PDB file of C-alpha atoms in Angstrom:
ATOM      1  CA  ASP A 879      54.726 114.845 130.400  1.00 48.00           C
ATOM      2  CA  ALA A 880      56.398 112.775 127.749  1.00 64.00           C
ATOM      3  CA  GLY A 881      60.147 112.489 128.224  1.00 92.00           C
ATOM      4  CA  ILE A 882      60.375 113.138 131.948  1.00 95.00           C
ATOM      5  CA  THR A 883      58.745 111.310 134.818  1.00 95.00           C
ATOM      6  CA  GLN A 884      58.931 111.756 138.565  1.00 97.00           C
ATOM      7  CA  SER A 885      58.258 109.130 141.172  1.00 96.00           C
ATOM      8  CA  PRO A 886      56.504 108.881 143.474  1.00 97.00           C
ATOM      9  CA  ARG A 887      53.782 111.431 142.710  1.00 95.00           C
ATOM     10  CA  HIS A 888      52.749 111.637 146.349  1.00 96.00           C
ATOM     11  CA  LYS A 889      54.491 110.587 149.535  1.00 97.00           C
ATOM     12  CA  VAL A 890      53.842 110.944 153.232  1.00 97.00           C
ATOM     13  CA  THR A 891      56.785 110.222 155.488  1.00 97.00           C
ATOM     14  CA  GLU A 892      57.733 110.634 159.117  1.00 97.00           C
ATOM     15  CA  THR A 893      60.170 113.152 160.510  1.00 97.00           C
ATOM     16  CA  GLY A 894      63.688 111.777 160.660  1.00 97.00           C
ATOM     17  CA  THR A 895      63.348 109.195 157.914  1.00 97.00           C
ATOM     18  CA  PRO A 896      65.361 109.327 154.691  1.00 96.00           C
ATOM     19  CA  VAL A 897      63.413 109.856 151.478  1.00 97.00           C
ATOM     20  CA  THR A 898      64.515 109.501 147.862  1.00 98.00           C
ATOM     21  CA  LEU A 899      62.709 111.058 144.941  1.00 98.00           C
ATOM     22  CA  ARG A 900      63.455 109.944 141.414  1.00 98.00           C
ATOM     23  CA  CYS A 901      63.535 111.856 138.163  1.00 98.00           C
ATOM     24  CA  HIS A 902      63.813 109.853 134.958  1.00 98.00           C
ATOM     25  CA  GLN A 903      64.225 111.304 131.464  1.00 97.00           C
ATOM     26  CA  THR A 904      64.231 109.749 128.022  1.00 96.00           C
ATOM     27  CA  GLU A 905      65.423 112.869 126.169  1.00 94.00           C
ATOM     28  CA  ASN A 906      69.165 112.348 126.729  1.00 94.00           C
ATOM     29  CA  HIS A 907      69.460 115.934 127.996  1.00 93.00           C
ATOM     30  CA  ARG A 908      72.652 116.811 129.795  1.00 92.00           C
ATOM     31  CA  TYR A 909      71.254 119.236 132.370  1.00 92.00           C
ATOM     32  CA  MET A 910      68.872 118.241 135.158  1.00 95.00           C
ATOM     33  CA  TYR A 911      67.489 120.269 138.049  1.00 95.00           C
ATOM     34  CA  TRP A 912      65.601 119.725 141.288  1.00 97.00           C
ATOM     35  CA  TYR A 913      63.345 122.519 142.514  1.00 96.00           C
ATOM     36  CA  ARG A 914      60.956 122.904 145.391  1.00 96.00           C
ATOM     37  CA  GLN A 915      57.851 125.058 145.130  1.00 94.00           C
ATOM     38  CA  ASP A 916      56.278 126.646 148.174  1.00 92.00           C
ATOM     39  CA  PRO A 917      53.572 129.311 148.481  1.00 85.00           C
ATOM     40  CA  GLY A 918      55.129 132.758 148.631  1.00 78.00           C
ATOM     41  CA  HIS A 919      58.575 131.493 147.614  1.00 82.00           C
ATOM     42  CA  GLY A 920      58.055 130.441 144.022  1.00 83.00           C
ATOM     43  CA  LEU A 921      60.519 127.965 142.582  1.00 91.00           C
ATOM     44  CA  ARG A 922      63.772 127.470 144.460  1.00 92.00           C
ATOM     45  CA  LEU A 923      66.669 125.473 143.104  1.00 93.00           C
ATOM     46  CA  ILE A 924      67.911 122.659 145.342  1.00 96.00           C
ATOM     47  CA  HIS A 925      70.594 120.972 143.235  1.00 96.00           C
ATOM     48  CA  TYR A 926      71.422 120.609 139.598  1.00 94.00           C
ATOM     49  CA  SER A 927      73.498 118.346 137.391  1.00 95.00           C
ATOM     50  CA  TYR A 928      75.489 119.160 134.278  1.00 92.00           C
ATOM     51  CA  GLY A 929      76.463 115.607 133.461  1.00 93.00           C
ATOM     52  CA  VAL A 930      76.869 112.115 134.878  1.00 95.00           C
ATOM     53  CA  LYS A 931      78.399 112.405 138.340  1.00 94.00           C
ATOM     54  CA  ASP A 932      78.588 116.214 137.924  1.00 95.00           C
ATOM     55  CA  THR A 933      76.336 118.014 140.362  1.00 95.00           C
ATOM     56  CA  ASP A 934      76.265 121.298 142.216  1.00 94.00           C
ATOM     57  CA  LYS A 935      74.280 123.025 144.929  1.00 94.00           C
ATOM     58  CA  GLY A 936      71.456 125.458 144.416  1.00 92.00           C
ATOM     59  CA  GLU A 937      70.145 128.099 146.782  1.00 89.00           C
ATOM     60  CA  VAL A 938      68.360 125.724 149.217  1.00 95.00           C
ATOM     61  CA  SER A 939      70.566 122.630 149.280  1.00 96.00           C
ATOM     62  CA  ASP A 940      70.866 122.131 153.058  1.00 96.00           C
ATOM     63  CA  GLY A 941      69.397 118.774 154.080  1.00 96.00           C
ATOM     64  CA  TYR A 942      69.378 117.441 150.519  1.00 98.00           C
ATOM     65  CA  SER A 943      71.781 115.384 148.461  1.00 97.00           C
ATOM     66  CA  VAL A 944      71.660 114.221 144.854  1.00 98.00           C
ATOM     67  CA  SER A 945      73.178 111.575 142.666  1.00 98.00           C
ATOM     68  CA  ARG A 946      73.377 111.067 138.948  1.00 97.00           C
ATOM     69  CA  SER A 947      74.987 107.777 137.946  1.00 96.00           C
ATOM     70  CA  LYS A 948      73.281 107.632 134.544  1.00 96.00           C
ATOM     71  CA  THR A 949      72.254 110.334 132.092  1.00 96.00           C
ATOM     72  CA  GLU A 950      68.609 109.451 132.481  1.00 97.00           C
ATOM     73  CA  ASP A 951      68.269 109.392 136.267  1.00 98.00           C
ATOM     74  CA  PHE A 952      68.653 112.166 138.833  1.00 98.00           C
ATOM     75  CA  LEU A 953      67.878 111.218 142.426  1.00 98.00           C
ATOM     76  CA  LEU A 954      67.102 113.635 145.233  1.00 98.00           C
ATOM     77  CA  THR A 955      67.566 112.375 148.793  1.00 98.00           C
ATOM     78  CA  LEU A 956      66.347 114.003 151.956  1.00 97.00           C
ATOM     79  CA  GLU A 957      68.856 112.716 154.468  1.00 93.00           C
ATOM     80  CA  SER A 958      66.550 113.027 157.485  1.00 96.00           C
ATOM     81  CA  ALA A 959      63.195 114.517 156.571  1.00 97.00           C
ATOM     82  CA  THR A 960      61.893 117.515 158.517  1.00 97.00           C
ATOM     83  CA  SER A 961      58.512 119.230 158.453  1.00 97.00           C
ATOM     84  CA  SER A 962      60.108 122.229 156.693  1.00 96.00           C
ATOM     85  CA  GLN A 963      60.765 119.944 153.737  1.00 98.00           C
ATOM     86  CA  THR A 964      57.057 119.434 153.150  1.00 97.00           C
ATOM     87  CA  SER A 965      56.718 120.820 149.646  1.00 97.00           C
ATOM     88  CA  VAL A 966      56.100 120.059 146.001  1.00 96.00           C
ATOM     89  CA  TYR A 967      59.279 118.957 144.273  1.00 98.00           C
ATOM     90  CA  PHE A 968      59.816 119.410 140.542  1.00 97.00           C
ATOM     91  CA  CYS A 969      62.467 117.971 138.329  1.00 97.00           C
ATOM     92  CA  ALA A 970      63.412 119.763 135.110  1.00 95.00           C
ATOM     93  CA  ILE A 971      65.659 118.970 132.174  1.00 94.00           C
ATOM     94  CA  SER A 972      67.419 121.177 129.664  1.00 90.00           C
ATOM     95  CA  GLU A 973      69.256 120.435 126.466  1.00 86.00           C
ATOM     96  CA  SER A 974      71.390 123.564 126.543  1.00 77.00           C
ATOM     97  CA  SER A 975      73.493 125.191 129.237  1.00 70.00           C
ATOM     98  CA  GLN A 976      72.108 128.530 128.054  1.00 67.00           C
ATOM     99  CA  SER A 977      68.568 127.246 128.464  1.00 67.00           C
ATOM    100  CA  VAL A 978      67.724 128.500 124.970  1.00 72.00           C
ATOM    101  CA  TYR A 979      65.154 125.779 124.599  1.00 73.00           C
ATOM    102  CA  GLY A 980      63.731 126.385 128.049  1.00 81.00           C
ATOM    103  CA  TYR A 981      63.225 123.690 130.614  1.00 89.00           C
ATOM    104  CA  THR A 982      60.903 120.685 130.455  1.00 91.00           C
ATOM    105  CA  PHE A 983      59.337 119.924 133.814  1.00 94.00           C
ATOM    106  CA  GLY A 984      58.042 116.761 135.384  1.00 95.00           C
ATOM    107  CA  SER A 985      54.608 116.609 136.965  1.00 93.00           C
ATOM    108  CA  GLY A 986      55.959 117.003 140.469  1.00 95.00           C
ATOM    109  CA  THR A 987      56.108 115.033 143.716  1.00 97.00           C
ATOM    110  CA  ARG A 988      53.994 116.208 146.621  1.00 96.00           C
ATOM    111  CA  LEU A 989      55.894 115.330 149.798  1.00 98.00           C
ATOM    112  CA  THR A 990      54.387 115.617 153.247  1.00 98.00           C
ATOM    113  CA  VAL A 991      56.586 115.156 156.310  1.00 97.00           C
ATOM    114  CA  VAL A 992      54.588 114.443 159.478  1.00 97.00           C
TER     115      VAL A 992
ATOM    116  CA  ALA B 719      73.134 139.233 140.192  1.00 76.00           C
ATOM    117  CA  GLN B 720      70.104 138.974 138.008  1.00 81.00           C
ATOM    118  CA  SER B 721      66.672 139.015 139.656  1.00 88.00           C
ATOM    119  CA  VAL B 722      63.090 138.851 138.417  1.00 93.00           C
ATOM    120  CA  THR B 723      60.111 140.698 139.860  1.00 94.00           C
ATOM    121  CA  GLN B 724      56.499 139.808 139.268  1.00 95.00           C
ATOM    122  CA  LEU B 725      54.756 142.624 141.074  1.00 90.00           C
ATOM    123  CA  ASP B 726      51.296 141.073 141.185  1.00 93.00           C
ATOM    124  CA  SER B 727      50.822 137.902 143.186  1.00 93.00           C
ATOM    125  CA  GLN B 728      47.236 137.627 141.918  1.00 96.00           C
ATOM    126  CA  VAL B 729      45.385 139.168 139.008  1.00 97.00           C
ATOM    127  CA  PRO B 730      41.586 138.768 138.907  1.00 97.00           C
ATOM    128  CA  VAL B 731      39.947 139.454 135.559  1.00 97.00           C
ATOM    129  CA  PHE B 732      36.563 138.824 134.012  1.00 97.00           C
ATOM    130  CA  GLU B 733      36.202 136.217 131.292  1.00 96.00           C
ATOM    131  CA  GLU B 734      36.721 137.625 127.774  1.00 96.00           C
ATOM    132  CA  ALA B 735      38.518 140.687 129.163  1.00 97.00           C
ATOM    133  CA  PRO B 736      42.147 141.465 128.262  1.00 98.00           C
ATOM    134  CA  VAL B 737      44.934 140.811 130.748  1.00 98.00           C
ATOM    135  CA  GLU B 738      48.532 141.867 131.264  1.00 98.00           C
ATOM    136  CA  LEU B 739      50.862 140.088 133.675  1.00 98.00           C
ATOM    137  CA  ARG B 740      53.939 142.082 134.536  1.00 98.00           C
ATOM    138  CA  CYS B 741      57.529 140.888 134.683  1.00 97.00           C
ATOM    139  CA  ASN B 742      60.610 143.030 135.274  1.00 96.00           C
ATOM    140  CA  TYR B 743      64.208 141.902 135.508  1.00 94.00           C
ATOM    141  CA  SER B 744      67.098 143.654 137.147  1.00 90.00           C
ATOM    142  CA  SER B 745      69.943 143.797 134.674  1.00 78.00           C
ATOM    143  CA  SER B 746      69.970 145.376 131.249  1.00 67.00           C
ATOM    144  CA  VAL B 747      72.660 143.089 129.874  1.00 77.00           C
ATOM    145  CA  SER B 748      71.777 140.581 127.208  1.00 82.00           C
ATOM    146  CA  VAL B 749      69.104 138.189 128.478  1.00 87.00           C
ATOM    147  CA  TYR B 750      66.898 135.309 127.474  1.00 90.00           C
ATOM    148  CA  LEU B 751      63.357 135.602 128.809  1.00 93.00           C
ATOM    149  CA  PHE B 752      60.683 132.990 129.384  1.00 94.00           C
ATOM    150  CA  TRP B 753      57.078 132.708 130.493  1.00 97.00           C
ATOM    151  CA  TYR B 754      55.803 129.437 131.918  1.00 96.00           C
ATOM    152  CA  VAL B 755      52.269 128.419 132.856  1.00 96.00           C
ATOM    153  CA  GLN B 756      51.348 126.050 135.674  1.00 95.00           C
ATOM    154  CA  TYR B 757      47.795 124.711 135.675  1.00 94.00           C
ATOM    155  CA  PRO B 758      46.431 123.522 139.041  1.00 89.00           C
ATOM    156  CA  ASN B 759      48.225 120.409 140.324  1.00 84.00           C
ATOM    157  CA  GLN B 760      50.406 120.158 137.244  1.00 87.00           C
ATOM    158  CA  GLY B 761      53.986 120.853 136.247  1.00 89.00           C
ATOM    159  CA  LEU B 762      55.180 123.911 134.393  1.00 93.00           C
ATOM    160  CA  GLN B 763      54.806 124.316 130.655  1.00 93.00           C
ATOM    161  CA  LEU B 764      56.689 126.762 128.437  1.00 93.00           C
ATOM    162  CA  LEU B 765      54.347 129.455 127.080  1.00 95.00           C
ATOM    163  CA  LEU B 766      56.832 131.504 125.085  1.00 95.00           C
ATOM    164  CA  LYS B 767      60.403 132.751 125.069  1.00 94.00           C
ATOM    165  CA  TYR B 768      62.494 135.636 123.827  1.00 93.00           C
ATOM    166  CA  LEU B 769      66.057 134.934 122.715  1.00 90.00           C
ATOM    167  CA  SER B 770      66.700 137.674 120.140  1.00 88.00           C
ATOM    168  CA  GLY B 771      65.096 139.417 117.183  1.00 89.00           C
ATOM    169  CA  SER B 772      61.541 140.718 117.174  1.00 91.00           C
ATOM    170  CA  THR B 773      60.553 142.173 120.514  1.00 92.00           C
ATOM    171  CA  LEU B 774      56.991 140.852 120.199  1.00 96.00           C
ATOM    172  CA  VAL B 775      56.860 137.149 120.881  1.00 96.00           C
ATOM    173  CA  LYS B 776      53.818 134.977 120.316  1.00 96.00           C
ATOM    174  CA  GLY B 777      53.212 131.852 122.319  1.00 94.00           C
ATOM    175  CA  ILE B 778      50.687 129.113 122.817  1.00 93.00           C
ATOM    176  CA  ASN B 779      47.041 129.586 123.797  1.00 93.00           C
ATOM    177  CA  GLY B 780      46.867 133.113 122.323  1.00 96.00           C
ATOM    178  CA  PHE B 781      49.407 134.683 124.674  1.00 97.00           C
ATOM    179  CA  GLU B 782      52.079 137.140 123.592  1.00 97.00           C
ATOM    180  CA  ALA B 783      54.808 139.084 125.353  1.00 98.00           C
ATOM    181  CA  GLU B 784      56.806 142.168 124.530  1.00 96.00           C
ATOM    182  CA  PHE B 785      60.472 142.583 125.351  1.00 95.00           C
ATOM    183  CA  ASN B 786      61.321 146.141 126.367  1.00 94.00           C
ATOM    184  CA  LYS B 787      65.037 146.552 126.920  1.00 91.00           C
ATOM    185  CA  SER B 788      64.912 150.141 128.162  1.00 91.00           C
ATOM    186  CA  GLN B 789      62.345 149.258 130.821  1.00 93.00           C
ATOM    187  CA  THR B 790      63.836 145.795 131.472  1.00 94.00           C
ATOM    188  CA  SER B 791      60.372 144.304 131.160  1.00 96.00           C
ATOM    189  CA  PHE B 792      58.766 141.302 129.525  1.00 97.00           C
ATOM    190  CA  HIS B 793      55.036 141.636 130.147  1.00 98.00           C
ATOM    191  CA  LEU B 794      52.633 138.889 129.132  1.00 98.00           C
ATOM    192  CA  ARG B 795      49.327 139.750 127.458  1.00 98.00           C
ATOM    193  CA  LYS B 796      46.210 138.117 126.146  1.00 98.00           C
ATOM    194  CA  PRO B 797      43.416 140.073 124.448  1.00 97.00           C
ATOM    195  CA  SER B 798      40.576 137.891 125.729  1.00 97.00           C
ATOM    196  CA  VAL B 799      40.913 135.368 128.544  1.00 97.00           C
ATOM    197  CA  HIS B 800      38.930 132.191 129.132  1.00 96.00           C
ATOM    198  CA  ILE B 801      38.165 130.159 132.222  1.00 95.00           C
ATOM    199  CA  SER B 802      40.743 127.634 131.029  1.00 95.00           C
ATOM    200  CA  ASP B 803      43.484 130.263 131.448  1.00 97.00           C
ATOM    201  CA  THR B 804      43.148 130.010 135.228  1.00 96.00           C
ATOM    202  CA  ALA B 805      46.687 129.122 136.271  1.00 96.00           C
ATOM    203  CA  GLU B 806      49.877 130.456 137.776  1.00 96.00           C
ATOM    204  CA  TYR B 807      52.233 132.229 135.398  1.00 97.00           C
ATOM    205  CA  LEU B 808      55.957 132.380 136.079  1.00 96.00           C
ATOM    206  CA  CYS B 809      58.517 134.611 134.418  1.00 95.00           C
ATOM    207  CA  ALA B 810      62.167 133.525 134.191  1.00 93.00           C
ATOM    208  CA  VAL B 811      65.393 135.030 132.879  1.00 91.00           C
ATOM    209  CA  LYS B 812      68.795 133.727 131.874  1.00 87.00           C
ATOM    210  CA  SER B 813      71.827 135.878 131.195  1.00 81.00           C
ATOM    211  CA  PRO B 814      73.947 134.241 128.478  1.00 75.00           C
ATOM    212  CA  MET B 815      77.040 135.793 130.058  1.00 73.00           C
ATOM    213  CA  ASP B 816      76.426 134.011 133.364  1.00 71.00           C
ATOM    214  CA  SER B 817      78.594 130.960 133.889  1.00 66.00           C
ATOM    215  CA  ASN B 818      75.938 129.058 135.821  1.00 68.00           C
ATOM    216  CA  TYR B 819      73.261 126.963 134.201  1.00 67.00           C
ATOM    217  CA  GLN B 820      70.236 128.280 135.991  1.00 78.00           C
ATOM    218  CA  LEU B 821      67.113 130.159 135.104  1.00 85.00           C
ATOM    219  CA  ILE B 822      66.248 132.914 137.575  1.00 88.00           C
ATOM    220  CA  TRP B 823      62.559 132.786 138.497  1.00 92.00           C
ATOM    221  CA  GLY B 824      59.967 135.311 139.543  1.00 93.00           C
ATOM    222  CA  ALA B 825      57.579 134.457 142.377  1.00 92.00           C
ATOM    223  CA  GLY B 826      54.667 133.861 140.014  1.00 94.00           C
ATOM    224  CA  THR B 827      51.294 135.498 139.351  1.00 96.00           C
ATOM    225  CA  LYS B 828      48.012 133.686 139.839  1.00 96.00           C
ATOM    226  CA  LEU B 829      45.542 134.532 137.098  1.00 97.00           C
ATOM    227  CA  ILE B 830      41.998 134.259 138.418  1.00 97.00           C
ATOM    228  CA  ILE B 831      39.237 134.326 135.832  1.00 96.00           C
ATOM    229  CA  LYS B 832      35.858 135.552 137.053  1.00 91.00           C
ATOM    230  CA  PRO B 833      32.810 134.304 135.133  1.00 86.00           C
TER     231      PRO B 833
END
């Protein structure tokens, strides 16, 4: 969707390797989020950011780290990929801390760990 | 803590029939409510939202939702569905009084349109 892009769209990686997913926005929104989506679990928050270099953990942060050195980029790193991290990962952005405008989502990254 | 329940994991309905997708949230304090739609192999798109004011909210693609504070519900409706409405629908809530920045999500409901 316009304003937010995720890369790569698909990735297959081996167990134990590090993986970095990128979220890039052109909307200059302050708040950015990484979610994973799995059947039966819905959307689960991994990490979020409320400004450059300001990040915090979500409900499923173990095994993941994030960095935000610029407003427009929010990187998600799987330190050492495991099969349980096979999932679809979504990035979202929000203009307001109260989410009054809702979130805008990227198209997702389908990650397979073999 | 706030939670969201979407009781139906799947809702099958015939084309041109009406549909209601149910969403209940746990706390009766002031809330913002959202419905998102996710078409197959795509990201999520905002359908509609309730922030304040009229309890009947109209969204895109002919969908509407009604906020019911006493029943802590925000059910999504469409009077006549089409094949193109086949998607997953997710309900989300945000309490303005919460200090965190997160939306709380339901597990989603798959709308299956039968021809």
